[in-house]
Coordinates of C-alpha atoms and ligand atoms in Angstrom, one line a residue:
M1 CA 260.4 81.3 -41.8
S2 CA 257.0 82.9 -41.2
D3 CA 255.3 82.2 -37.8
I4 CA 252.6 80.3 -39.3
I5 CA 254.9 77.9 -40.7
K6 CA 256.9 77.6 -37.5
I7 CA 253.9 76.9 -35.5
K8 CA 252.7 74.2 -37.9
E9 CA 256.1 72.5 -37.8
E10 CA 256.5 72.7 -34.1
Y11 CA 252.9 71.3 -33.6
L12 CA 253.2 68.6 -36.3
N13 CA 256.2 67.3 -34.4
K14 CA 254.5 67.5 -31.1
L15 CA 251.6 65.5 -32.4
Q16 CA 253.8 62.8 -33.8
E17 CA 255.1 62.0 -30.4
I18 CA 252.0 62.1 -28.0
S19 CA 249.7 59.1 -27.4
E20 CA 247.4 60.2 -24.7
L21 CA 244.1 62.1 -24.9
K22 CA 244.8 64.5 -22.3
D23 CA 248.0 65.7 -24.2
I24 CA 246.0 66.3 -27.4
N25 CA 243.5 68.3 -25.3
Q26 CA 246.4 70.4 -24.1
I27 CA 247.7 70.9 -27.7
K28 CA 244.2 71.9 -28.8
S29 CA 243.9 74.6 -26.3
E30 CA 247.3 75.8 -27.0
L31 CA 246.4 76.3 -30.7
F32 CA 242.7 77.2 -30.7
G33 CA 242.1 78.2 -27.1
K34 CA 241.1 82.0 -26.6
N35 CA 244.8 82.8 -26.3
G36 CA 246.0 80.1 -28.7
K37 CA 248.7 80.4 -31.0
I38 CA 246.4 80.1 -34.2
S39 CA 243.7 82.3 -32.6
N40 CA 246.4 85.0 -32.2
E41 CA 247.5 84.8 -35.8
F42 CA 243.8 85.4 -36.9
K43 CA 243.7 88.2 -34.6
K44 CA 247.1 89.6 -36.1
M45 CA 245.6 89.6 -39.7
G46 CA 243.5 92.9 -39.0
S47 CA 246.9 94.8 -38.6
L48 CA 248.3 93.6 -41.9
P49 CA 248.4 95.6 -45.1
S50 CA 245.7 94.7 -47.2
E51 CA 247.6 93.2 -50.1
D52 CA 249.1 90.5 -47.8
R53 CA 246.0 89.6 -46.1
K54 CA 244.6 87.4 -48.7
K55 CA 247.8 85.1 -48.9
V56 CA 248.1 85.0 -45.2
S57 CA 244.6 84.2 -44.6
L58 CA 245.0 81.3 -47.2
D59 CA 248.0 79.9 -45.4
L60 CA 246.6 80.3 -42.0
N61 CA 243.3 78.6 -42.8
A62 CA 245.3 75.9 -44.6
T63 CA 247.4 75.4 -41.6
K64 CA 244.5 75.4 -39.2
N65 CA 242.6 72.8 -41.2
E66 CA 245.8 70.7 -41.5
L67 CA 246.4 70.7 -37.8
Q68 CA 242.7 70.1 -36.8
N69 CA 242.5 67.3 -39.1
L70 CA 245.7 65.7 -37.7
I71 CA 244.2 66.2 -34.1
E72 CA 241.0 64.4 -35.0
K73 CA 242.7 61.5 -36.7
K74 CA 244.9 61.4 -33.7
I75 CA 242.1 61.1 -31.3
K76 CA 240.4 58.5 -33.3
D77 CA 243.7 56.4 -33.3
I78 CA 243.9 56.8 -29.4
E79 CA 240.3 55.6 -29.1
I80 CA 240.7 52.8 -31.3
N81 CA 243.8 51.8 -29.7
E82 CA 242.2 51.8 -26.3
I83 CA 239.3 49.7 -27.5
N84 CA 241.9 47.0 -29.0
L85 CA 243.7 47.1 -25.8
K86 CA 240.6 46.5 -24.0
L87 CA 239.6 43.5 -26.0
K88 CA 243.0 42.0 -25.8
N89 CA 242.8 42.1 -22.1
E90 CA 239.1 41.0 -21.8
K91 CA 239.2 38.1 -24.0
V92 CA 236.9 35.3 -23.1
D93 CA 238.9 32.1 -22.7
V94 CA 236.6 29.6 -23.8
T95 CA 238.9 26.8 -22.7
L96 CA 238.5 27.7 -19.1
P97 CA 236.4 25.2 -16.9
E98 CA 233.0 26.6 -16.0
R99 CA 232.3 28.0 -12.5
T100 CA 230.7 25.6 -10.3
F101 CA 227.3 26.6 -9.2
S102 CA 224.7 24.7 -7.1
R103 CA 221.0 24.7 -7.6
G104 CA 218.8 24.7 -4.6
K105 CA 216.4 21.6 -3.7
I106 CA 213.0 21.6 -2.6
H107 CA 212.8 20.0 0.8
P108 CA 210.8 16.6 1.0
V109 CA 208.3 18.3 3.5
S110 CA 207.6 21.3 1.3
Q111 CA 207.1 18.9 -1.7
V112 CA 204.9 16.5 0.3
I113 CA 202.7 19.6 1.3
D114 CA 202.3 20.5 -2.0
E115 CA 201.3 17.1 -3.1
I116 CA 198.7 16.7 -0.2
S117 CA 197.3 20.2 -0.9
S118 CA 196.9 19.3 -4.7
I119 CA 195.1 15.9 -4.0
F120 CA 192.7 17.6 -1.5
S121 CA 192.1 20.7 -3.8
E122 CA 190.7 18.5 -6.4
I123 CA 187.9 17.2 -4.3
G124 CA 187.0 20.4 -3.0
F125 CA 189.1 21.4 0.0
N126 CA 190.4 25.0 0.3
V127 CA 193.7 25.3 2.1
E128 CA 193.6 27.4 5.3
E129 CA 196.6 28.6 7.6
G130 CA 197.0 29.6 11.3
P131 CA 199.9 30.8 13.3
D132 CA 202.5 28.6 15.0
V133 CA 202.1 30.6 18.2
E134 CA 198.5 30.0 19.5
N135 CA 196.6 31.0 22.5
E136 CA 195.7 28.4 25.0
Y137 CA 191.9 28.7 24.1
N138 CA 192.2 27.9 20.3
N139 CA 194.7 25.0 20.9
F140 CA 192.7 23.3 23.8
T141 CA 189.7 24.9 25.4
A142 CA 187.6 25.6 22.2
L143 CA 188.6 21.8 21.3
N144 CA 186.7 20.7 24.3
T145 CA 189.9 20.1 26.2
P146 CA 189.3 22.2 29.4
E147 CA 191.9 23.0 32.0
N148 CA 193.2 19.9 34.0
H149 CA 192.3 17.6 31.2
P150 CA 194.9 14.9 31.0
A151 CA 195.2 15.7 27.3
R152 CA 196.9 18.8 27.8
D153 CA 199.8 17.0 29.6
M154 CA 199.9 14.3 27.0
H155 CA 200.8 17.0 24.3
D156 CA 204.1 18.0 26.0
T157 CA 203.3 21.5 25.5
F158 CA 205.9 24.5 24.9
Y159 CA 204.2 27.1 27.1
L160 CA 205.4 30.8 26.0
D161 CA 204.3 32.4 29.5
K162 CA 204.0 31.6 33.2
N163 CA 200.2 31.8 32.9
K164 CA 200.2 29.2 30.2
K165 CA 198.1 31.4 27.8
F166 CA 200.4 31.3 25.0
L167 CA 202.0 28.4 23.4
L168 CA 203.4 26.7 20.3
R169 CA 200.6 24.8 18.8
T170 CA 200.6 21.2 19.4
H171 CA 198.5 20.3 16.5
T172 CA 196.9 21.9 13.6
S173 CA 193.3 21.6 15.1
P174 CA 193.3 25.3 16.4
V175 CA 193.0 26.1 12.7
Q176 CA 189.6 24.3 12.8
V177 CA 188.4 26.8 15.5
R178 CA 189.9 29.8 13.7
T179 CA 188.1 28.8 10.3
M180 CA 184.8 28.0 11.9
L181 CA 185.0 31.2 14.0
Q182 CA 185.4 33.4 11.0
G183 CA 183.1 31.9 8.6
K184 CA 179.7 30.1 8.1
P185 CA 179.1 26.6 7.5
P186 CA 179.6 24.5 5.2
F187 CA 183.4 24.3 5.7
K188 CA 185.6 22.0 3.8
I189 CA 189.3 22.8 4.4
I190 CA 192.8 21.4 4.9
A191 CA 195.5 23.2 7.1
P192 CA 199.1 22.1 6.6
G193 CA 201.7 23.5 9.0
R194 CA 204.3 23.3 11.6
T195 CA 203.4 21.8 15.0
Y196 CA 205.5 21.4 18.3
R197 CA 205.8 19.0 21.2
S198 CA 208.7 18.6 23.6
D199 CA 209.6 15.1 22.1
S200 CA 212.7 13.9 20.4
D201 CA 213.6 10.4 19.0
Q202 CA 214.0 8.6 15.6
T203 CA 210.5 9.0 14.8
H204 CA 209.5 12.2 16.9
A205 CA 210.8 15.9 16.5
P206 CA 210.1 18.8 18.7
M207 CA 208.9 20.5 15.5
F208 CA 207.0 18.5 13.2
H209 CA 204.2 18.8 10.3
Q210 CA 200.6 18.0 10.2
V211 CA 197.8 18.7 8.0
E212 CA 194.4 19.3 9.5
G213 CA 191.2 18.3 7.6
L214 CA 187.7 19.5 8.3
H215 CA 184.4 18.7 6.6
I216 CA 181.3 20.3 8.1
D217 CA 178.0 20.1 6.5
K218 CA 174.5 19.0 6.9
N219 CA 174.7 15.3 6.2
I220 CA 178.5 14.5 6.8
N221 CA 178.9 11.0 8.3
M222 CA 181.8 8.6 9.0
G223 CA 181.5 7.0 5.8
H224 CA 182.5 10.2 4.2
L225 CA 185.5 10.2 6.3
K226 CA 186.5 6.7 5.5
G227 CA 185.7 7.5 1.5
C228 CA 188.0 10.8 1.9
L229 CA 191.0 9.1 3.6
N230 CA 190.8 6.3 1.4
Y231 CA 191.0 8.3 -1.7
F232 CA 193.6 10.5 -0.4
I233 CA 196.0 7.7 0.7
K234 CA 195.6 5.9 -2.7
E235 CA 196.5 9.2 -4.5
F236 CA 199.2 10.0 -2.3
F237 CA 201.1 6.7 -2.7
E238 CA 200.0 6.2 -6.2
V239 CA 198.6 2.7 -5.6
E240 CA 195.5 1.1 -6.8
K241 CA 194.6 -0.4 -3.6
I242 CA 195.5 0.2 0.1
K243 CA 195.1 -1.7 3.4
M244 CA 193.7 0.9 5.9
R245 CA 192.3 0.2 9.3
F246 CA 190.4 2.4 12.0
R247 CA 191.3 1.9 15.5
P248 CA 189.1 3.1 18.1
S249 CA 190.6 6.0 19.9
H250 CA 190.1 9.1 22.0
F251 CA 190.5 12.8 21.1
P252 CA 188.5 15.2 23.3
F253 CA 187.4 17.3 20.1
T254 CA 186.0 14.2 18.2
E255 CA 183.4 11.6 19.1
P256 CA 183.7 8.7 18.0
S257 CA 187.5 9.0 17.3
A258 CA 189.8 6.8 15.6
E259 CA 193.5 6.3 14.7
V260 CA 194.2 5.1 11.3
D261 CA 197.1 2.7 10.3
I262 CA 197.9 1.7 6.7
G263 CA 199.4 -1.6 5.8
Y264 CA 202.8 -2.1 4.4
E265 CA 205.6 -4.5 3.9
L266 CA 209.3 -4.4 3.4
K267 CA 210.6 -5.9 0.3
N268 CA 214.5 -5.6 -0.3
G269 CA 214.8 -2.7 1.9
K270 CA 211.7 -0.9 0.3
I271 CA 208.6 0.0 1.9
I272 CA 205.5 -1.3 -0.2
I273 CA 202.3 0.4 0.7
G274 CA 199.2 -1.5 0.6
E275 CA 200.5 -5.1 1.1
G276 CA 201.8 -7.2 3.8
D277 CA 201.0 -7.5 7.6
K278 CA 202.9 -4.4 9.2
W279 CA 200.9 -1.6 10.3
L280 CA 202.0 2.1 10.6
E281 CA 200.0 4.9 12.2
I282 CA 199.5 7.8 10.1
L283 CA 196.7 9.9 11.5
G284 CA 193.9 10.7 14.2
C285 CA 190.4 11.5 13.0
G286 CA 186.7 11.3 14.0
M287 CA 183.3 13.1 14.0
V288 CA 183.5 16.7 15.2
H289 CA 182.5 16.7 19.0
P290 CA 179.1 18.8 19.4
N291 CA 180.9 20.7 22.1
V292 CA 183.4 22.0 19.4
L293 CA 180.7 23.2 17.2
K294 CA 178.9 25.0 20.0
N295 CA 182.2 26.9 20.8
V296 CA 182.6 28.1 17.4
K297 CA 178.9 29.2 17.0
V298 CA 177.9 26.3 14.8
D299 CA 174.6 24.6 15.7
P300 CA 175.2 21.0 16.3
T301 CA 171.7 20.1 15.7
K302 CA 171.9 21.1 12.1
Y303 CA 175.6 20.7 11.1
Q304 CA 178.0 17.9 11.7
G305 CA 181.2 16.5 10.1
Y306 CA 184.5 15.1 10.5
A307 CA 188.1 16.2 11.0
F308 CA 191.5 14.5 10.8
G309 CA 195.1 15.3 11.5
I310 CA 197.8 13.6 9.4
G311 CA 201.4 13.5 10.3
I312 CA 203.2 14.9 7.3
D313 CA 206.6 13.9 8.0
R314 CA 205.8 10.4 8.4
L315 CA 204.1 10.4 5.0
A316 CA 207.3 12.0 3.6
M317 CA 209.5 9.4 5.3
L318 CA 207.2 6.5 3.9
K319 CA 206.7 7.9 0.5
Y320 CA 210.4 8.8 -0.2
G321 CA 212.1 5.9 1.9
I322 CA 213.8 8.4 4.5
N323 CA 214.1 6.5 7.8
D324 CA 215.2 9.2 10.3
L325 CA 212.8 12.1 11.0
R326 CA 215.6 13.9 12.8
A327 CA 217.4 14.3 9.3
F328 CA 214.5 16.5 8.1
F329 CA 215.5 19.3 10.4
E330 CA 219.3 19.1 10.7
T331 CA 219.8 21.2 7.7
D332 CA 222.4 19.2 6.1
Y333 CA 223.0 20.4 2.6
R334 CA 224.4 16.8 1.3
W335 CA 221.2 15.1 2.8
L336 CA 219.0 17.8 1.1
S337 CA 220.7 17.2 -2.2
H338 CA 220.2 13.7 -2.1
F339 CA 216.5 13.7 -0.8
G340 CA 215.4 17.2 -2.1
F341 CA 213.6 17.8 -5.2
D342 CA 214.6 19.7 -8.3
P343 CA 212.6 22.9 -8.5
L344 CA 212.9 23.0 -12.2
D345 CA 211.6 19.4 -12.6
V346 CA 207.9 19.8 -11.6
P347 CA 205.6 18.1 -13.9
S348 CA 202.1 19.8 -14.7
S349 CA 200.5 17.8 -12.1
Y350 CA 202.4 16.9 -8.7
R351 CA 201.0 13.5 -8.9
G352 CA 202.8 11.0 -10.7
L353 CA 206.1 12.6 -9.9
S354 CA 209.1 10.5 -9.5
R355 CA 212.4 11.5 -8.3
Ligands
LIG401 N1 194.9 16.8 16.6 C1 195.2 15.4 16.7 C2 196.6 15.2 17.1 O1 197.4 15.9 16.9 C3 194.7 14.6 15.5 C4 193.2 14.9 15.2 C5 192.9 16.0 14.3 C6 192.4 14.0 15.8 C7 191.4 16.0 14.0 C8 191.0 14.0 15.4 C9 190.6 14.9 14.6 O2 196.8 14.1 17.6

């Protein structure tokens, strides 16, 4: 038997048996590599007598082609096998139960801040922000509350240093100061944010939220204040009419000052706003004190206006029937999934939104 036939039979057998790519590559180099058996047969042809050369060359090329074809087919078969194996192992079992997933909820306070911002934006208020860590000047002195003023004690302030220069802001009113110092009148802004006082019970938390309002222009009076608050409360609670009362009060930074209560009633455990004979305090307000305007370089003989500070958490409790303020800040996921808002269920306008 000629060498060529021997090689052919040997390798046809070998190829029958193997099933891995690495073995095929091995065979490829054994046959067609630099010192491969077929390559060597080609080299040998030069020394053959010329009358044999033609036949040998025909045989050799036929063998080479046959082996190469088989090798290629083998490679394809192996690849197809691998893919089939993969498909079999990675089959999707559509009968399996789906994986549980939970969608986050928007906290009622964030929701209410968005609602408030949208209502005031519609009547021309810009939204401003200020830092939670304030200096004593912006939080008190500039707001006509000098050192030793009793109002400083009433605020149960968290001071951050021995000299009482830095503190956690006790209200959002310092944003009035920051806004007016940075700009020129007229001003028409709201400033929602976190505020802090050392106080804790069912309706007070050491951290709570307020929204400050400030409108300064040449002819702003108390009537504008009343009209603005009336409009806001009706829009916020989505009611046609409300009961609102101004009680005389005192804030060092407003004169005259008032606290505002809204009337409500409890019907079958539900709070109905605008009816009944119960009153709930929701905000402090007044005409900005001339001393405050002077402190922020606004001429009080030309400009005047009103300011208010609304307790956001209370509004959220009232609107969405939540009766313990402390639950807002306990980060209890079950509470949030009950009282929170679906982020994907946001209508084009925040108003008219129901849970
Ligand atoms: N800053 C006051 C408070 O926290 C509320 C207020 C704001 C009163 C603006 C008058 C004007 O109690």
